[in-house]
mmCIF file of C-alpha atoms in Angstrom:
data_model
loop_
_atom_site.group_PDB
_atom_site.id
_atom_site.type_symbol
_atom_site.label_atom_id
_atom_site.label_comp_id
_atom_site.label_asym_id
_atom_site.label_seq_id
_atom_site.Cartn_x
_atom_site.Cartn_y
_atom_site.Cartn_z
ATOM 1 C CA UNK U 1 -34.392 -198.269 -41.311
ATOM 2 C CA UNK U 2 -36.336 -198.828 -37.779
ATOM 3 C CA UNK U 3 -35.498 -196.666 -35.360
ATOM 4 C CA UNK U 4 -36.816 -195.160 -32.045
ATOM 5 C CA UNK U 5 -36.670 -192.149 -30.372
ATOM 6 C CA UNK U 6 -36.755 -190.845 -26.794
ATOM 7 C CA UNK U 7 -36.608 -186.691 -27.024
ATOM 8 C CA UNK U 8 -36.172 -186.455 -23.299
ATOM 9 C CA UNK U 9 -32.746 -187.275 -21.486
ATOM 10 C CA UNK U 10 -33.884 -187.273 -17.843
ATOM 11 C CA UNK U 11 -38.006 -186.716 -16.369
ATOM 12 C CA UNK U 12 -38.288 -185.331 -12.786
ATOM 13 C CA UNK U 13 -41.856 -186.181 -11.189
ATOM 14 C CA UNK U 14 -42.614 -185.693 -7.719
ATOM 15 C CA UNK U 15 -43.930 -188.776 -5.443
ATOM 16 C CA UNK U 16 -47.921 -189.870 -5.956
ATOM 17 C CA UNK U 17 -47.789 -187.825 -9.374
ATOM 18 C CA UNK U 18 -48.605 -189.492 -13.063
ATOM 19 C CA UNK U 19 -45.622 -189.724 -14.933
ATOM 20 C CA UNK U 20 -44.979 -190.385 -19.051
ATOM 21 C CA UNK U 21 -41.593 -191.606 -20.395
ATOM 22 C CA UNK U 22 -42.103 -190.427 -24.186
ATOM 23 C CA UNK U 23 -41.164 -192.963 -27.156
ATOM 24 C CA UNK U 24 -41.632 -192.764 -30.808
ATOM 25 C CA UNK U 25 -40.702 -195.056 -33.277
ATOM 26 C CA UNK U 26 -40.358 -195.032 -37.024
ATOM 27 C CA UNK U 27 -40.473 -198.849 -38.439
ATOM 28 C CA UNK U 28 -42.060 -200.175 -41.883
ATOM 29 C CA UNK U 29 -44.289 -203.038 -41.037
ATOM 30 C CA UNK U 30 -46.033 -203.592 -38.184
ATOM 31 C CA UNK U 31 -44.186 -202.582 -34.954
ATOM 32 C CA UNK U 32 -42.810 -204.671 -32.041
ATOM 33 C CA UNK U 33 -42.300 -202.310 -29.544
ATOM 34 C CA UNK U 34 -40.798 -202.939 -25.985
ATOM 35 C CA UNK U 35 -40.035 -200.650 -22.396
ATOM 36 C CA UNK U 36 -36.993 -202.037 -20.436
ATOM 37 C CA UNK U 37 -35.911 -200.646 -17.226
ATOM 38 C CA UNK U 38 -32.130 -200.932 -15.687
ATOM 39 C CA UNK U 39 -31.057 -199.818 -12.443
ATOM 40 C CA UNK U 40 -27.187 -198.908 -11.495
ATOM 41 C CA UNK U 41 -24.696 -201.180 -12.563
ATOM 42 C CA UNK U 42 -27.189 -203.439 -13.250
ATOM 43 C CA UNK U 43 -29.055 -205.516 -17.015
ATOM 44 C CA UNK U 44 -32.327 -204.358 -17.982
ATOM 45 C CA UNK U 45 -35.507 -205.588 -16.810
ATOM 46 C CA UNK U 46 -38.342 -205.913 -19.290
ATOM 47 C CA UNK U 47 -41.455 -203.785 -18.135
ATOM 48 C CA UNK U 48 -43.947 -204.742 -20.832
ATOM 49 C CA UNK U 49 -44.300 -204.830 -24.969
ATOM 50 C CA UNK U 50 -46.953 -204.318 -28.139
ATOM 51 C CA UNK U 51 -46.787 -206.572 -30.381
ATOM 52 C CA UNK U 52 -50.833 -206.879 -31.637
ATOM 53 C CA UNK U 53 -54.059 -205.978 -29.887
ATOM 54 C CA UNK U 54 -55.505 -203.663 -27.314
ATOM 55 C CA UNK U 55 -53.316 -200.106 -27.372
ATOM 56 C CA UNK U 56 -53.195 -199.901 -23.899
ATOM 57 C CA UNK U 57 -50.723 -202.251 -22.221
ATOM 58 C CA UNK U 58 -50.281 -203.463 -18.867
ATOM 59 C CA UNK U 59 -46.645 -204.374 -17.504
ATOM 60 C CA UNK U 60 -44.953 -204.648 -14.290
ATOM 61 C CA UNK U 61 -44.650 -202.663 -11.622
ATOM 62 C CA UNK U 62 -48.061 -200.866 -12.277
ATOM 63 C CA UNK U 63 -46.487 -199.524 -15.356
ATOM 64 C CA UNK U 64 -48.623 -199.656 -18.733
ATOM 65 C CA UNK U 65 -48.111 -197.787 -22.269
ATOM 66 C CA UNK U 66 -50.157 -196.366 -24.861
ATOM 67 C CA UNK U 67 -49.321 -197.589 -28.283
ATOM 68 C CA UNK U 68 -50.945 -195.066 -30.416
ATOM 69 C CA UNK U 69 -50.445 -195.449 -34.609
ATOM 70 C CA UNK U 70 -51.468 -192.569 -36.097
ATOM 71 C CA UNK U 71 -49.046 -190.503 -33.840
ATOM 72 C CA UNK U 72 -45.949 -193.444 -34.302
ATOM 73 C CA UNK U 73 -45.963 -193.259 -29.784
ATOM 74 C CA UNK U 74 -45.663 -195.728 -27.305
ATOM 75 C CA UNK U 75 -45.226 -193.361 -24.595
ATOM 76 C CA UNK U 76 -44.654 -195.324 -21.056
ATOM 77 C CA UNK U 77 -46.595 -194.390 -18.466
ATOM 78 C CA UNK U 78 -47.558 -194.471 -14.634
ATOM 79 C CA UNK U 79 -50.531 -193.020 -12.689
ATOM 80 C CA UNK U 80 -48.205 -192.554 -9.209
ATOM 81 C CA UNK U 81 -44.719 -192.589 -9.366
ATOM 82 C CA UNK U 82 -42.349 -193.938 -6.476
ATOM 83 C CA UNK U 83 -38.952 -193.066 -5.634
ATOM 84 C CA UNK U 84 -38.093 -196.523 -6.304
ATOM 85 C CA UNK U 85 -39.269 -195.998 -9.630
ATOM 86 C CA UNK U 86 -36.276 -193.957 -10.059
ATOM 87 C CA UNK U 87 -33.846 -195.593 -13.017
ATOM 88 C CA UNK U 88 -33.093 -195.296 -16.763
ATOM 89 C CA UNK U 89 -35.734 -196.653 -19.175
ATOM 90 C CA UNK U 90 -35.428 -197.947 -22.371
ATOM 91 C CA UNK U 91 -37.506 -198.131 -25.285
ATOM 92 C CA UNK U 92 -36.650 -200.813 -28.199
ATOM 93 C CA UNK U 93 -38.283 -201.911 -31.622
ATOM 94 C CA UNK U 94 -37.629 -205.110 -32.338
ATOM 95 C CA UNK U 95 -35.280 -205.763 -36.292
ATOM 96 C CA UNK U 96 -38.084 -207.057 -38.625
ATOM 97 C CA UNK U 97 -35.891 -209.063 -40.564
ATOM 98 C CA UNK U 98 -36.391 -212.513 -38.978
ATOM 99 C CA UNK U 99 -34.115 -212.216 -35.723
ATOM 100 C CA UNK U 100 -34.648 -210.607 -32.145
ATOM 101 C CA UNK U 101 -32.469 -207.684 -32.482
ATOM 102 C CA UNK U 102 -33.581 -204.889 -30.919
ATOM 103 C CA UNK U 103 -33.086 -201.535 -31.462
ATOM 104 C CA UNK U 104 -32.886 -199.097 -28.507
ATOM 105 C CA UNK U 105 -33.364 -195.352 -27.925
ATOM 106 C CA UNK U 106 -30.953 -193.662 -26.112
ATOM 107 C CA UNK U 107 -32.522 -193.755 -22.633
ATOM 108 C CA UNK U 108 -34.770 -191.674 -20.035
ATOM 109 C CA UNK U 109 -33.503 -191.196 -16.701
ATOM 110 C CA UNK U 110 -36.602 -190.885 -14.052
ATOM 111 C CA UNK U 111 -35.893 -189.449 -10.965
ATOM 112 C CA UNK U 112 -38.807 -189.341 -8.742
ATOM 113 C CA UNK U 113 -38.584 -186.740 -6.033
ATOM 114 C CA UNK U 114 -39.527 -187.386 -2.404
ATOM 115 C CA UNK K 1 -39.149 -214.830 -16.037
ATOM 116 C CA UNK K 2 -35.964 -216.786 -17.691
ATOM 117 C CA UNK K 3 -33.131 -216.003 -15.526
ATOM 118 C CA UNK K 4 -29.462 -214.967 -17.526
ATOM 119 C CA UNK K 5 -26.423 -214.940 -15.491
ATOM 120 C CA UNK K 6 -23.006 -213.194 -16.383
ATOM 121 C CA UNK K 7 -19.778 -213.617 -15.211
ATOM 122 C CA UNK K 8 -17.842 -212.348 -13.432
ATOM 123 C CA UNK K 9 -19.726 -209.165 -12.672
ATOM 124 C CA UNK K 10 -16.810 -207.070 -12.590
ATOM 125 C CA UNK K 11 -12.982 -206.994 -13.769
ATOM 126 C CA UNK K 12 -10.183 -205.380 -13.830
ATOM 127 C CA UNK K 13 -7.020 -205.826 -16.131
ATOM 128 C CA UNK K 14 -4.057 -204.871 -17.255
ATOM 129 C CA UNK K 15 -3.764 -203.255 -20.566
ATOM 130 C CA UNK K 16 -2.756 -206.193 -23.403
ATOM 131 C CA UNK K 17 -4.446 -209.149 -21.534
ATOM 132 C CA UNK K 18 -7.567 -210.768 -22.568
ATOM 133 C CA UNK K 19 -10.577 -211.033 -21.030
ATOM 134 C CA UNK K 20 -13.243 -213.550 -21.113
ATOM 135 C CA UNK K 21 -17.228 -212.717 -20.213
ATOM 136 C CA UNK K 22 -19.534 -215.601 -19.870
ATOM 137 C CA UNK K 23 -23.341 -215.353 -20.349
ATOM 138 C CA UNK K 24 -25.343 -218.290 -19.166
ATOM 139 C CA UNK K 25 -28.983 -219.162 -19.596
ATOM 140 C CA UNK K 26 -29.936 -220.623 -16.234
ATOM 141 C CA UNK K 27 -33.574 -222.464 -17.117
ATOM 142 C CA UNK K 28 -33.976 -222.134 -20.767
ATOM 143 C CA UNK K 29 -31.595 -222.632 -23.802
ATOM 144 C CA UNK K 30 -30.774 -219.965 -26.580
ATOM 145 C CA UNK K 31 -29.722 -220.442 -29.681
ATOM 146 C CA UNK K 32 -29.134 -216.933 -29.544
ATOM 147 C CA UNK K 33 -27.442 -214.420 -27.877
ATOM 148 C CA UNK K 34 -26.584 -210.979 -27.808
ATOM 149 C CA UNK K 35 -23.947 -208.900 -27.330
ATOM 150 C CA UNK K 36 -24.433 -205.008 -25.963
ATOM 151 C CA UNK K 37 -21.781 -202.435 -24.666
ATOM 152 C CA UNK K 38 -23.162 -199.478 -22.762
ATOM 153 C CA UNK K 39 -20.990 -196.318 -22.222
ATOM 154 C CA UNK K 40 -21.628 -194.357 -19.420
ATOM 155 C CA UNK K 41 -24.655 -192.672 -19.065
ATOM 156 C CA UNK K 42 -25.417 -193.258 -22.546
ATOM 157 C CA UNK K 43 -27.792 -196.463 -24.450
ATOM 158 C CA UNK K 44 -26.683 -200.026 -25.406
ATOM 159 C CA UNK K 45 -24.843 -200.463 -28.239
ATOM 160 C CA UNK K 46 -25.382 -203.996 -30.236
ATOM 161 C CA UNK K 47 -22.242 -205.506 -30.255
ATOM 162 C CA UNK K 48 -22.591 -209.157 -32.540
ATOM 163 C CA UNK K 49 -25.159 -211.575 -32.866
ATOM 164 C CA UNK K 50 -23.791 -214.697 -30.937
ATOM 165 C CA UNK K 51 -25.478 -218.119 -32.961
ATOM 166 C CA UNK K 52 -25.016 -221.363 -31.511
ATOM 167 C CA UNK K 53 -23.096 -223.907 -33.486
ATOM 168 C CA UNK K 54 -21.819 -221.162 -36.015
ATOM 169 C CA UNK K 55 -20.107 -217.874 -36.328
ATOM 170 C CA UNK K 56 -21.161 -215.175 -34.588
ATOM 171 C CA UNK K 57 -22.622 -211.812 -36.686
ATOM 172 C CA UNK K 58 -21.126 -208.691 -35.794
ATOM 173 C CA UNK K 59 -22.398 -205.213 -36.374
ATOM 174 C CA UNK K 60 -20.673 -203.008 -38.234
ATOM 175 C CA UNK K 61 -17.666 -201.098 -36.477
ATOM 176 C CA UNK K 62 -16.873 -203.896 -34.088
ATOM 177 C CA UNK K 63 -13.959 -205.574 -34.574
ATOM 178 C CA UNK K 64 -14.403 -209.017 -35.144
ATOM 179 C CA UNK K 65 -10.727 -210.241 -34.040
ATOM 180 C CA UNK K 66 -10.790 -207.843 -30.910
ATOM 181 C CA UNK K 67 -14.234 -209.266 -29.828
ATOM 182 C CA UNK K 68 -14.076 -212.752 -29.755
ATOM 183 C CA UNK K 69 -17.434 -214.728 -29.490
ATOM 184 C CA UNK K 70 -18.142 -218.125 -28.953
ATOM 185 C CA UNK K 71 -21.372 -219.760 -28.417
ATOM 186 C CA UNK K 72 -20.587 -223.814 -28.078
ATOM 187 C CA UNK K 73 -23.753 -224.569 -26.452
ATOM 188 C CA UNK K 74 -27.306 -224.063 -26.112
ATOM 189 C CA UNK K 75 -26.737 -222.421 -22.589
ATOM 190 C CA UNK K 76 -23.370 -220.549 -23.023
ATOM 191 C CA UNK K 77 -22.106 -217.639 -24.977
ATOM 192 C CA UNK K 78 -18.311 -216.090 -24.604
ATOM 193 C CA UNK K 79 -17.282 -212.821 -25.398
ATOM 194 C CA UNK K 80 -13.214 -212.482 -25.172
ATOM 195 C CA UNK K 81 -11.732 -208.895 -25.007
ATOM 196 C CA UNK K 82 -8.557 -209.270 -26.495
ATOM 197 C CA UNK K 83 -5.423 -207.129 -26.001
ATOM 198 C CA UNK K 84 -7.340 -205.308 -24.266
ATOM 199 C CA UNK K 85 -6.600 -201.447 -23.929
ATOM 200 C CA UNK K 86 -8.194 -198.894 -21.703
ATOM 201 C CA UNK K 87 -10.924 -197.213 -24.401
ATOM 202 C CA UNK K 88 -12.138 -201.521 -24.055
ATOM 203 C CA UNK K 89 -13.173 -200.451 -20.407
ATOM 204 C CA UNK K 90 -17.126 -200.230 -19.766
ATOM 205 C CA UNK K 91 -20.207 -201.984 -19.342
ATOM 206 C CA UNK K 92 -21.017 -205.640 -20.885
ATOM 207 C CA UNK K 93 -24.068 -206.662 -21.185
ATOM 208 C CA UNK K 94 -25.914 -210.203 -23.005
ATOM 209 C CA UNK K 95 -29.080 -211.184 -23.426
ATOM 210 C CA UNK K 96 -31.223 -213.684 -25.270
ATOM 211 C CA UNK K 97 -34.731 -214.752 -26.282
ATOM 212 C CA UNK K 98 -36.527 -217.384 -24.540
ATOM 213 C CA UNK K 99 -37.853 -219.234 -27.818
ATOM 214 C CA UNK K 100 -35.629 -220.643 -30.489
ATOM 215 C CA UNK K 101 -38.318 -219.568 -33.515
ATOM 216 C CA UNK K 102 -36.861 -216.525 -35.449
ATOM 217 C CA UNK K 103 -40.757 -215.897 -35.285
ATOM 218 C CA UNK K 104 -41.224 -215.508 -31.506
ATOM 219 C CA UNK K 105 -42.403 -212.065 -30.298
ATOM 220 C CA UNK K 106 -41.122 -212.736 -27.321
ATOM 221 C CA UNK K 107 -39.127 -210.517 -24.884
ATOM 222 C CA UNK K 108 -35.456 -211.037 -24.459
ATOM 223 C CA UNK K 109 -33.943 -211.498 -21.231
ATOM 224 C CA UNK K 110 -30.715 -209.703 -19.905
ATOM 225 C CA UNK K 111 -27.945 -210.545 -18.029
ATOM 226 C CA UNK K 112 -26.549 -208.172 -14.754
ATOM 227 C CA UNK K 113 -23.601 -206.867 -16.953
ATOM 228 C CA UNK K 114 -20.241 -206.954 -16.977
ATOM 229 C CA UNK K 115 -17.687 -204.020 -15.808
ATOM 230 C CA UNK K 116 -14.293 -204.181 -17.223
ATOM 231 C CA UNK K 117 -11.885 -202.108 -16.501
ATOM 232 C CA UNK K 118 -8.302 -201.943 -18.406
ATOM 233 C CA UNK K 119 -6.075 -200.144 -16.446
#
């Protein structure tokens, strides 16, 4: 069964400092891997996804991830964090078997500190 | 990006009245749907595949006759809460894919959720 996981509930990371929101997945096949972000009482915003290609990808809001095989990551990252950056994050495999369900990991809250 | 709209965006009920939740695609149609719930402070939980034209597909644990879905057009997906009871209350959330091929990679688009709370 595809799953993902994210080991870390909440990541605190000052203003102007890199920050990583850690994923790894376990899928058979080739992964479809996707970083959504929601803010309070509000859906989720995609941020970016790897589906074939270059490992490093570019999404919004200056964010990019690293989708790295041998290690099963697709860690999310960001070279300078802003407090507005500050939400829960999602990452999500998408079901092989012919539809678009995804599955999600439980969430990282980022709080970025002024 | 493909805009999904939900309504209303919050609601509050009575305990053993129904509630309906639309989800709308605004500038693209989908033949597909979904259905999350999200408990506070925790991750979305898949609630039922919502298929337009044909029966919805639930996931297992959700109750079927509780969570009524209907998805009658290309545009428009219901979920109905029915007899609704208090442990019902939370956070409601749809989304869909902007391509109708079960082969698209592409990103699905969510709606701004739906609080209900049964009182």
């Amino acid at each position: 069964a595809q799953s993902v996981a994210q080991p870390e509930d909440q990541v605190n990371v000052a203003e102007g400092n890199p920050l990583t929101v850690k994923c790894t997945y376990s899928v058979s096949g080739n992964p479809y891997l996707f970083w959504y972000v929601q803010y309070p009482n509000r859906g989720l915003q995609f941020l970016l996804k790897y589906i074939t290609g270059d490992n490093l990808v570019k999404g919004s809001y200056g964010f990019e991830a690293e989708f790295n095989k041998s290690q099963t990551s697709f860690h999310l990252k960001k070279p300078s964090a802003l407090v507005s950056d500050s939400a829960l994050y999602f990452c999500a495999v998408r079901d092989i078997e012919g539809t678009y369900k995804y599955i999600f990991g439980t969430g990282t809250r980022l709080k970025v500190l002024a | 990006g493909a805009v999904v709209s939900q309504h209303p965006s919050r609601v509050i009920c009575k305990s053993g009245t129904s509630v309906k939740i639309e989800c709308r695609s605004l500038d693209f149609q989908a033949t597909t749907m979904f259905w999350y719930r999200q408990f506070p402070k925790q991750s979305l939980m898949l609630m039922a595949t919502s298929n337009e034209g044909s029966k919805a597909t639930y996931e297992q644990g959700v109750e079927k006759d509780k969570f009524l879905i209907n998805h009658a057009s290309l545009t428009l997906s219901t979920l109905t809460v029915t007899s609704a009871h208090p442990e019902d209350s939370s956070f409601y959330i749809c989304s869909a894919p902007t391509s109708g091929s079960p082969s698209s990679y592409n990103e699905q688009f969510f709606g701004p959720g739906t609080r209900l709370t049964v009182l």
